[in-house]
Coordinates of N, CA and C in Angstrom, one line a residue:
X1483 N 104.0 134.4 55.0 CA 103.8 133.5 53.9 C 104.4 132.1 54.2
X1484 N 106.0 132.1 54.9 CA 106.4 130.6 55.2 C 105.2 130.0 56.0
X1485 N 104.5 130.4 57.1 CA 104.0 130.0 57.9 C 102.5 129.6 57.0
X1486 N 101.7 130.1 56.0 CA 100.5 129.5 55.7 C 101.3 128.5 54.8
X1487 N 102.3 129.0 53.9 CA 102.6 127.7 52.8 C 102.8 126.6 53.8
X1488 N 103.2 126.2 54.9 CA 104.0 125.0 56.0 C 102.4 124.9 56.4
X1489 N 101.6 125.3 56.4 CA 100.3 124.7 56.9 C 99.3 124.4 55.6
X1490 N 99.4 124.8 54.7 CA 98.6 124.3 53.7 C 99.7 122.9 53.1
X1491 N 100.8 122.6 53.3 CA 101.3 121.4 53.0 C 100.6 120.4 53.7
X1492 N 100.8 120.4 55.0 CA 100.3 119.7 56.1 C 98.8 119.6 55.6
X1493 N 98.0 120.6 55.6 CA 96.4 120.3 55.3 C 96.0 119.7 54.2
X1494 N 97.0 119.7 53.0 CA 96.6 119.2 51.9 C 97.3 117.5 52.0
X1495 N 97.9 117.2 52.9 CA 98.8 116.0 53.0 C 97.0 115.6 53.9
X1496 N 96.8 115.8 54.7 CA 95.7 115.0 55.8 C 94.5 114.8 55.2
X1497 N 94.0 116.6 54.3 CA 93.1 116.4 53.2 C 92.5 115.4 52.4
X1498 N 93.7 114.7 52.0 CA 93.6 113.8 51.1 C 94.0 112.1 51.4
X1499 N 93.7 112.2 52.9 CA 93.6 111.4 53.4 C 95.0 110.4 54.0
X1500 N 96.1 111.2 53.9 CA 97.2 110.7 54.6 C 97.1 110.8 56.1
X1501 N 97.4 108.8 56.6 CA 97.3 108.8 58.2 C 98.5 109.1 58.6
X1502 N 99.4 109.0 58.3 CA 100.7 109.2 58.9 C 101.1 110.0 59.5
X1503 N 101.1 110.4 60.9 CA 101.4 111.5 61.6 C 103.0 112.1 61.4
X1504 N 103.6 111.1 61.0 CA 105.0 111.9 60.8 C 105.3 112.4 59.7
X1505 N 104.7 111.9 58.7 CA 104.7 112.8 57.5 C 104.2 113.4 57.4
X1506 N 102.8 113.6 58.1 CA 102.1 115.2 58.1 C 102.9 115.7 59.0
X1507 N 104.0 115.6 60.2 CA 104.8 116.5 60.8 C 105.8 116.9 60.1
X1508 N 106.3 116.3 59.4 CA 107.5 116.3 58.6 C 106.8 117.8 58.0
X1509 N 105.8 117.9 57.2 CA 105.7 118.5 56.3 C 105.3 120.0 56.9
X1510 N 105.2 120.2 58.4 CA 104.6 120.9 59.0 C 105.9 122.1 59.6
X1511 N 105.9 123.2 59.8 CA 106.8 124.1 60.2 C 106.1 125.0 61.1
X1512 N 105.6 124.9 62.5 CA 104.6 125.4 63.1 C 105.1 126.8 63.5
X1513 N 104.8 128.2 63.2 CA 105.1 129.2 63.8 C 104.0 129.7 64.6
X1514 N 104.2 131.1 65.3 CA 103.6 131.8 66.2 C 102.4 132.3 65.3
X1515 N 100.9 132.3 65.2 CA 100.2 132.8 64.6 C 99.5 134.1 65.0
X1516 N 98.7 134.7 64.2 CA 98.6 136.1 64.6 C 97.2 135.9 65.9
X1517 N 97.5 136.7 66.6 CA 96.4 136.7 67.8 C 95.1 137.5 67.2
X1518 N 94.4 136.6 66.9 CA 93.3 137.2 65.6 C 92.2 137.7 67.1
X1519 N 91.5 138.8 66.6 CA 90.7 139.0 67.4 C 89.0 139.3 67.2
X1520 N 88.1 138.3 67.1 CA 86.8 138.9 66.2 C 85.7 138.9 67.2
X1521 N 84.4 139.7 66.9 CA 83.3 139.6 67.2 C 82.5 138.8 67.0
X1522 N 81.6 137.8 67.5 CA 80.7 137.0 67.7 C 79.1 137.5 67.5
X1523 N 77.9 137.1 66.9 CA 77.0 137.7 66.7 C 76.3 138.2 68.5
X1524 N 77.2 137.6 68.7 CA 76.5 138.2 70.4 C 77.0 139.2 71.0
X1525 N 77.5 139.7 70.2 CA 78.6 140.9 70.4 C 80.0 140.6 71.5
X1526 N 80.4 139.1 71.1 CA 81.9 139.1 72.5 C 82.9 139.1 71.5
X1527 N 83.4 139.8 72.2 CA 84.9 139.8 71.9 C 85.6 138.1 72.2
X1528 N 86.2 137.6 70.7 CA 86.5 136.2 70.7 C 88.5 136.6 70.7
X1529 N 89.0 136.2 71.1 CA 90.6 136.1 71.2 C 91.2 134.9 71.0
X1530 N 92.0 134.8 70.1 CA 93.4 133.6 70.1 C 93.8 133.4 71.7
X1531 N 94.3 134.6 72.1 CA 95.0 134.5 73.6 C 94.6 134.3 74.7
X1532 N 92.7 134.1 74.2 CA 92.4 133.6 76.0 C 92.4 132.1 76.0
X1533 N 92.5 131.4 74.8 CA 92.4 129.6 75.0 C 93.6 129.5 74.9
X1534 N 94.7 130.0 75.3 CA 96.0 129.2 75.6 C 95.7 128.0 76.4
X1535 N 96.4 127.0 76.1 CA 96.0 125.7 76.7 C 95.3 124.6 75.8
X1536 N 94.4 125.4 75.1 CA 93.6 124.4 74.4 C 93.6 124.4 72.6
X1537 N 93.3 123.6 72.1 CA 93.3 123.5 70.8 C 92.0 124.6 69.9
X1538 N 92.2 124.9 69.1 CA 91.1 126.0 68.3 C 91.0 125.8 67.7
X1539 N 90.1 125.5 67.0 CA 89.7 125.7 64.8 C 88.5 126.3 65.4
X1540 N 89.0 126.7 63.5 CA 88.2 128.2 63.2 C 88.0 127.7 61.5
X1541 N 86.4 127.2 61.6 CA 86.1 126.9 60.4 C 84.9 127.7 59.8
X1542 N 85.8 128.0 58.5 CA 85.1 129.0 57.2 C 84.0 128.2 56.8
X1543 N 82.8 129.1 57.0 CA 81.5 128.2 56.0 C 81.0 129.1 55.5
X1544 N 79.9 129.0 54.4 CA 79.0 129.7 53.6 C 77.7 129.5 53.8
X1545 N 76.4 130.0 54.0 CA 75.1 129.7 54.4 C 74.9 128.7 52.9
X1546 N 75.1 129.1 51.8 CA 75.0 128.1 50.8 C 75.6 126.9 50.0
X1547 N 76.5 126.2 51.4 CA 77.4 125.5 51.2 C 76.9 124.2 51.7
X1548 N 76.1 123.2 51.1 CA 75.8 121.8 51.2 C 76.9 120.9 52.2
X1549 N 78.2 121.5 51.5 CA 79.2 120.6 52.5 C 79.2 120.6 53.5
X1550 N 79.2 122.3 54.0 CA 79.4 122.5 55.2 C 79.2 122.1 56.7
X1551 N 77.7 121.4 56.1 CA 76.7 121.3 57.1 C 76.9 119.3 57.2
X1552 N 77.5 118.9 56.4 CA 78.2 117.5 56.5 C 78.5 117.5 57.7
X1553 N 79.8 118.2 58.3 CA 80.7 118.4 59.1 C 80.5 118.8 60.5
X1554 N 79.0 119.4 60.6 CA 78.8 119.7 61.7 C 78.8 118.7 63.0
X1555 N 78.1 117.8 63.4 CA 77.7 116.7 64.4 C 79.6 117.1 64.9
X1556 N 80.5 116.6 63.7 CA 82.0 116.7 64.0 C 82.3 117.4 65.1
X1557 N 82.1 118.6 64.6 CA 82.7 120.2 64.8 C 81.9 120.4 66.6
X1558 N 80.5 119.8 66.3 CA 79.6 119.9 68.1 C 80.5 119.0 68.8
X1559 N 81.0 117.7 68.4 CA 81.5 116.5 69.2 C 82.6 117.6 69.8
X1560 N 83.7 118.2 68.7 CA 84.9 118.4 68.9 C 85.1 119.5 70.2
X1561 N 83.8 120.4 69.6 CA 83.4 121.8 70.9 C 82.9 121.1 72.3
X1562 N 82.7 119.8 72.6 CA 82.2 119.7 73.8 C 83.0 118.9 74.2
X1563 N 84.6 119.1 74.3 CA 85.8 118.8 74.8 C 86.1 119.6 75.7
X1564 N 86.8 119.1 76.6 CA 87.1 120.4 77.5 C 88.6 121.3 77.3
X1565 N 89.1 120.2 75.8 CA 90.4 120.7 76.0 C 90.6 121.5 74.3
X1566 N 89.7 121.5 73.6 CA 88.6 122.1 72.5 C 88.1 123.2 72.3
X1567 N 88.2 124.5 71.5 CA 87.2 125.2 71.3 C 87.1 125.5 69.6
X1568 N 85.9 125.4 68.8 CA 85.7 125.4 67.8 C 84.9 126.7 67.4
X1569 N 85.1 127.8 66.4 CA 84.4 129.2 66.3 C 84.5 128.9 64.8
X1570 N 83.0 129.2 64.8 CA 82.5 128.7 63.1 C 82.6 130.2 62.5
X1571 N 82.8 131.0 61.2 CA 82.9 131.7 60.6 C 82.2 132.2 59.5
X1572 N 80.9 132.3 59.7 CA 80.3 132.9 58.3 C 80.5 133.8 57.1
X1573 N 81.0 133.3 55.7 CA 81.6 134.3 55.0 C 80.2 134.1 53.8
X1574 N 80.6 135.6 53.2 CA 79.8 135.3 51.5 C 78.0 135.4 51.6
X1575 N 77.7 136.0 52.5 CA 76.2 135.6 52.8 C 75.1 136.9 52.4
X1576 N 75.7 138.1 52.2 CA 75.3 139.3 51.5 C 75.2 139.8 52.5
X1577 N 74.3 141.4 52.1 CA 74.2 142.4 53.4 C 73.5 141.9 54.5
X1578 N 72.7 140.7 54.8 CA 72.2 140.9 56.1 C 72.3 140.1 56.8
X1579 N 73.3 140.0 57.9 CA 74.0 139.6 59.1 C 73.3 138.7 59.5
X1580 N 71.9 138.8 59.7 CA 71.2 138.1 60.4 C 70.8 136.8 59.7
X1581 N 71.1 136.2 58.4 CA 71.3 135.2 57.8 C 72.6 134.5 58.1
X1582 N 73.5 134.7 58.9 CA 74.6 134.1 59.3 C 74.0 132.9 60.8
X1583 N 73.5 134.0 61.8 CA 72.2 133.6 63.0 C 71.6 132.7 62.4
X1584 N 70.7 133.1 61.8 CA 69.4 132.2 60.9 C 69.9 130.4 60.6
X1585 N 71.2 131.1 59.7 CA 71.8 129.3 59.3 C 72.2 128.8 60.4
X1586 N 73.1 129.2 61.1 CA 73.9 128.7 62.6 C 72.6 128.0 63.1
X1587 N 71.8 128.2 63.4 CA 70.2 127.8 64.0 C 69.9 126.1 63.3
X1588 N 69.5 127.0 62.0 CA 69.1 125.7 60.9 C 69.8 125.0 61.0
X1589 N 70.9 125.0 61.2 CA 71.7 123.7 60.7 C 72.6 123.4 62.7
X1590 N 72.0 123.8 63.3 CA 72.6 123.5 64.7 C 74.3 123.2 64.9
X1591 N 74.5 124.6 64.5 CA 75.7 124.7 64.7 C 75.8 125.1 66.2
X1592 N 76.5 124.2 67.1 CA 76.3 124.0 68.2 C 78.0 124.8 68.7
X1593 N 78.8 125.5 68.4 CA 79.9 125.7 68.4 C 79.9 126.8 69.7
X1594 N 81.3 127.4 69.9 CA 81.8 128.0 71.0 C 81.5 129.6 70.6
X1595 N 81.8 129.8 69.3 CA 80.9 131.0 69.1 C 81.0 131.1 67.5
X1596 N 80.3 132.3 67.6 CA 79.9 132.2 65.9 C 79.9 133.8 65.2
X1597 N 80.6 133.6 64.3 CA 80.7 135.2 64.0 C 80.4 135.9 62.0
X1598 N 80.1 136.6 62.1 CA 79.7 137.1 60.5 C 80.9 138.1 60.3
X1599 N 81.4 136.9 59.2 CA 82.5 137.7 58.8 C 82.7 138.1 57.3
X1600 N 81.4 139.1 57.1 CA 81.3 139.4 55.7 C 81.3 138.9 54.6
X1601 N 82.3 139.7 53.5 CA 83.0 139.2 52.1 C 84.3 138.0 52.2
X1602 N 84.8 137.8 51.5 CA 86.0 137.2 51.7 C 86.8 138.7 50.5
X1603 N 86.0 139.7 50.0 CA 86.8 140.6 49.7 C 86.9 141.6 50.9
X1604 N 86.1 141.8 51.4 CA 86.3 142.6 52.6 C 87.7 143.1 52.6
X1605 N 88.2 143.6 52.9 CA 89.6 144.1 53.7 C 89.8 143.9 55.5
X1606 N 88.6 144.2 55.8 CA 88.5 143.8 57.9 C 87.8 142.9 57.6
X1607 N 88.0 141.4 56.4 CA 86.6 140.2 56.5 C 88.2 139.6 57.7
X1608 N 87.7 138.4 58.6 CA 88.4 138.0 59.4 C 89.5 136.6 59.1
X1609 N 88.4 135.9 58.2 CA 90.2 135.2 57.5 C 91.2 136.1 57.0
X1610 N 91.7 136.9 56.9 CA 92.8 137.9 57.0 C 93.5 137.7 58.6
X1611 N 93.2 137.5 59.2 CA 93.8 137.3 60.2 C 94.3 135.9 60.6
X1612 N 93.8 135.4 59.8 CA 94.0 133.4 60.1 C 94.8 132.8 58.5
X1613 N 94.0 132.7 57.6 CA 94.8 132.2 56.4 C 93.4 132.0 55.4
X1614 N 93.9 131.7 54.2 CA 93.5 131.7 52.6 C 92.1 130.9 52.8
X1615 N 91.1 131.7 52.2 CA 90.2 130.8 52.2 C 89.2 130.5 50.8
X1616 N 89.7 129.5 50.3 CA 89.4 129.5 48.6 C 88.2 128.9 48.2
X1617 N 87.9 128.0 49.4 CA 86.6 127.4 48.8 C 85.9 127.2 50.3
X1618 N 84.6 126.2 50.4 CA 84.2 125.8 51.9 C 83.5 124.5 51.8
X1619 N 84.1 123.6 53.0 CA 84.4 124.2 54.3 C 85.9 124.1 53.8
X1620 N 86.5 125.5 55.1 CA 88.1 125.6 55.1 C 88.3 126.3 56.3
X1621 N 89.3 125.0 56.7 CA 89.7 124.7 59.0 C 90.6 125.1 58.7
X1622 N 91.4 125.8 59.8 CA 92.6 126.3 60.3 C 92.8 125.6 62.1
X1623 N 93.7 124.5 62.5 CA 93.4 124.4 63.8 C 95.3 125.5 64.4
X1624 N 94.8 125.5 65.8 CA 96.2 126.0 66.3 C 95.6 124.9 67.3
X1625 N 97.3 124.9 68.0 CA 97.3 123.8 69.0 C 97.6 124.7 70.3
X1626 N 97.9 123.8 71.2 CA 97.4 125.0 72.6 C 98.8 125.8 73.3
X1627 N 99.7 125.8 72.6 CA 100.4 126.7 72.0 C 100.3 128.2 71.7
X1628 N 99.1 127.8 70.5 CA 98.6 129.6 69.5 C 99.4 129.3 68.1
X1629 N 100.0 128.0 68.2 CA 100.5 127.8 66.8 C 99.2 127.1 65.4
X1630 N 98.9 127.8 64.2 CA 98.8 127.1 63.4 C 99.3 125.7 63.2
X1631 N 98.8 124.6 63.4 CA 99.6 123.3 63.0 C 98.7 122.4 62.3
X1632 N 97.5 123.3 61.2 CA 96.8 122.2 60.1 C 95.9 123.6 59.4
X1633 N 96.2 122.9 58.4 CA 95.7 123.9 57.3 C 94.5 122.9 56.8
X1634 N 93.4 122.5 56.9 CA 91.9 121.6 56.2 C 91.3 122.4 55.5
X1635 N 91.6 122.1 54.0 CA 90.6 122.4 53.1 C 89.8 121.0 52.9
X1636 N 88.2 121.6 52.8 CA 87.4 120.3 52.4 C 86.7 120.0 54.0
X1637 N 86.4 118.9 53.9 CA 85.7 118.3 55.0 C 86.3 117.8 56.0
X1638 N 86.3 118.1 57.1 CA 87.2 117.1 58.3 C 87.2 115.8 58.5
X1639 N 88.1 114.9 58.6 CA 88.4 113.6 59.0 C 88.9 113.9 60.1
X1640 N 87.9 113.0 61.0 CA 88.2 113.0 62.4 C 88.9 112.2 63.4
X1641 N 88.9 110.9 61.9 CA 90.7 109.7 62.5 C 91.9 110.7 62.3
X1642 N 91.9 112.0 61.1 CA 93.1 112.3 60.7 C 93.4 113.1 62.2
X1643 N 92.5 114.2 62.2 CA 92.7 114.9 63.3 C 92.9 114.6 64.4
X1644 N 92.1 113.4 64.9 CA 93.0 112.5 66.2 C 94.1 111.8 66.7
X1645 N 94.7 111.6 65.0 CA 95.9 110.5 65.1 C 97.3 112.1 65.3
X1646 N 96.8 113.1 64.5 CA 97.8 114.5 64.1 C 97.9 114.8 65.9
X1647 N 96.8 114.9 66.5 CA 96.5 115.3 67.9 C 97.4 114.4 69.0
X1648 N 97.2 113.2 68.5 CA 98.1 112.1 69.7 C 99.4 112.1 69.4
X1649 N 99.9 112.2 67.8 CA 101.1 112.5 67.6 C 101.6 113.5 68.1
X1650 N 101.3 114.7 68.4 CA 101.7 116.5 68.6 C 101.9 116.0 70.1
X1651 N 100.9 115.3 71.0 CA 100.8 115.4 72.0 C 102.6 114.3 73.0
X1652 N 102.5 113.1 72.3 CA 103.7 112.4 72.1 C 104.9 113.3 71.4
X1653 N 105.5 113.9 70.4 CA 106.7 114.8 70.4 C 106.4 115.8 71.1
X1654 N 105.5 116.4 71.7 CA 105.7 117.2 72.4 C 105.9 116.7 74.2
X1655 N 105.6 115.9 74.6 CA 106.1 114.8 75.9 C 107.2 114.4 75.9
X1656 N 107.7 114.1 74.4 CA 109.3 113.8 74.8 C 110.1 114.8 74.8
X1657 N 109.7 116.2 73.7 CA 110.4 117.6 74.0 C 110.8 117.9 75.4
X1658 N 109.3 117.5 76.1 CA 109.4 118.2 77.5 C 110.3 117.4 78.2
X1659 N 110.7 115.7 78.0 CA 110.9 115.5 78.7 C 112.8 115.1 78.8
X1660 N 112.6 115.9 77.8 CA 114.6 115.7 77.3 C 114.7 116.8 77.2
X1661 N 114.3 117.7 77.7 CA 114.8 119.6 77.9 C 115.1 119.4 79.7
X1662 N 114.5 119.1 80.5 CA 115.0 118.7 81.9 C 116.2 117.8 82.0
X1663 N 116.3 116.4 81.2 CA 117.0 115.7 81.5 C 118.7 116.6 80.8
X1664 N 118.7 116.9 79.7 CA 119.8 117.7 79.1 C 120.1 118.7 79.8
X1665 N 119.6 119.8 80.3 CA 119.9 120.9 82.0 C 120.3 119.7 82.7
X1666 N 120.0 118.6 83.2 CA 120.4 118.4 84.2 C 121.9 117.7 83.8
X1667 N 122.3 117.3 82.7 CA 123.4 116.5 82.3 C 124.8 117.6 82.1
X1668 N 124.2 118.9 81.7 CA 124.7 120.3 81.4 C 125.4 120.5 83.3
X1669 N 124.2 120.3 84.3 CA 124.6 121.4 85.4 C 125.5 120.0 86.0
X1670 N 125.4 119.0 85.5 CA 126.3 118.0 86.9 C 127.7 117.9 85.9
X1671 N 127.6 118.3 84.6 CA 129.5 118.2 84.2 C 129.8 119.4 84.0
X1672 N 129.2 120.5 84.7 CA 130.0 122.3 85.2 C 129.9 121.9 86.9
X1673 N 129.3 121.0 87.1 CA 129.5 120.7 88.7 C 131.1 119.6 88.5
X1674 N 131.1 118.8 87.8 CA 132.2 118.1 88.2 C 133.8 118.8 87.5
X1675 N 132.5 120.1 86.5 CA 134.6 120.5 86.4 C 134.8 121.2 87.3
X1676 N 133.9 121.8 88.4 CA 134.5 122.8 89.3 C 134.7 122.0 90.3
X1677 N 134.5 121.0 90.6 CA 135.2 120.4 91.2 C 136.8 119.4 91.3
X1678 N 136.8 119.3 89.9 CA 138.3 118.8 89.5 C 139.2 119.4 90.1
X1679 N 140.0 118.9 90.5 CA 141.4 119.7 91.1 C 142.1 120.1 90.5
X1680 N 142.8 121.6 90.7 CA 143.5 122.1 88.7 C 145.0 121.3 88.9
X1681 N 145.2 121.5 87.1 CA 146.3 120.5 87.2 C 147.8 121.1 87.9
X1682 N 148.2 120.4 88.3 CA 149.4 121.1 88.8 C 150.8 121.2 87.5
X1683 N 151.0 122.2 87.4 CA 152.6 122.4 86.3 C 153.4 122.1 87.0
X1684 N 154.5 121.3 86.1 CA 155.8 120.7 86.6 C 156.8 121.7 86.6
X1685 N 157.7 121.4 87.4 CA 158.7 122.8 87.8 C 159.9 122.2 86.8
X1686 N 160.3 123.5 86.0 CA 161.3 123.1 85.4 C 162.3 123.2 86.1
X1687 N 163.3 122.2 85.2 CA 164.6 121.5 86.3 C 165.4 123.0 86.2
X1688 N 166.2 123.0 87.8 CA 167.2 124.4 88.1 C 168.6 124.0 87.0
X1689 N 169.1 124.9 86.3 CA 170.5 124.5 86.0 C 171.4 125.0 87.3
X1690 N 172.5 124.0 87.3 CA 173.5 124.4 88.6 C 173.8 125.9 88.2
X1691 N 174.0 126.5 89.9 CA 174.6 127.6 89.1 C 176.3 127.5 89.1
X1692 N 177.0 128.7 89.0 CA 179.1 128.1 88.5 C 178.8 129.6 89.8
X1693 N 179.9 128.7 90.4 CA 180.5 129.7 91.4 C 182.2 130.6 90.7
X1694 N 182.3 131.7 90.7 CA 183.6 132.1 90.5 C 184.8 132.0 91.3
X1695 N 186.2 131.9 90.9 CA 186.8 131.5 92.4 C 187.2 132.6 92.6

């Protein structure tokens, strides 16, 4: 639950059109997300864990969703990245699967794969494995990580998501690059105390001794 509420802050902060990469970080608490694992109408096995490296959204649409189809040109630009993969999600479409195919077509959804994912009451429908999906379109991205780090309800902005992208990409450059420098400031003052020379204790002074006669 911490982990969708820390991503629906964030999505509803960019949502509504806030540029500010640090305040959409600020608002963001990125944890480990679940390794969601779905089928594709082509029958492949899609995984969280094989795009380590690269960024992922996974955006919820509906065949009778006007918006949806705004957003597309976007969502092809974003899939023919190499550092990008985008899996569109058909929810709400009734019993026959093959209207999930049919729209994907119509409306040239050009994406990395594409999958029918039932009801949104379902129990195995597959936003259960990603986060809340209340209306459409509704994006979830992880970064290349496997972390959740944007919750998008609504339509994508693609200044927001670029400026969120170059920001993550900069705190995470300087993470990397003050985790080396701190080891190395760590291993050269346990190198210079083992090399100190221990202190020497002062000898306390002898009292004379008394000779007897």
């Amino acid at each position: 639950m911490l982990r969708l509420l820390a991503a629906w802050l964030l999505g509803t902060v960019l949502a509504l059109g806030a540029s500010d990469p640090v305040r959409a970080q600020a608002q963001a608490e990125a944890s480990k997300a679940i390794n969601f694992q779905f089928t594709d109408i082509n029958g492949r096995t899609i995984r969280l864990s094989d795009y380590r490296g690269k960024w992922v959204l996974v955006n919820f649409w509906a065949p009778w969703c006007p918006l949806c189809w705004a957003e597309v040109p976007v969502l092809n630009d974003l899939n023919k990245r190499k550092d990008f993969v985008v899996i569109g999600i058909g929810l709400d479409y009734g019993p026959d699967e093959n209207i999930v195919r049919e729209t994907a077509m119509r409306h040239n959804l050009d994406f990395h794969a594409i999958v029918a994912g039932g009801a949104r009451r379902n129990p195995d429908s597959p936003f259960r494995q990603v986060g809340p999906v209340d209306f459409y379109p509704t994006s979830y991205l992880y970064d290349p990580n496997g972390e959740i780090v944007m919750f998008i309800p609504g339509q994508i902005r693609l200044q927001n998501l670029n400026t969120f992208i170059r920001s993550w990409y900069a705190k995470n450059s300087r993470a990397a690059a003050e985790e080396p420098a701190a080891a190395a400031a760590a291993d050269a003052k346990e190198e210079a105390a083992k090399a100190r020379p221990a202190a020497v204790q002062p000898t306390p002074p002898q009292r004379p001794r008394r000779t007897g006669n």
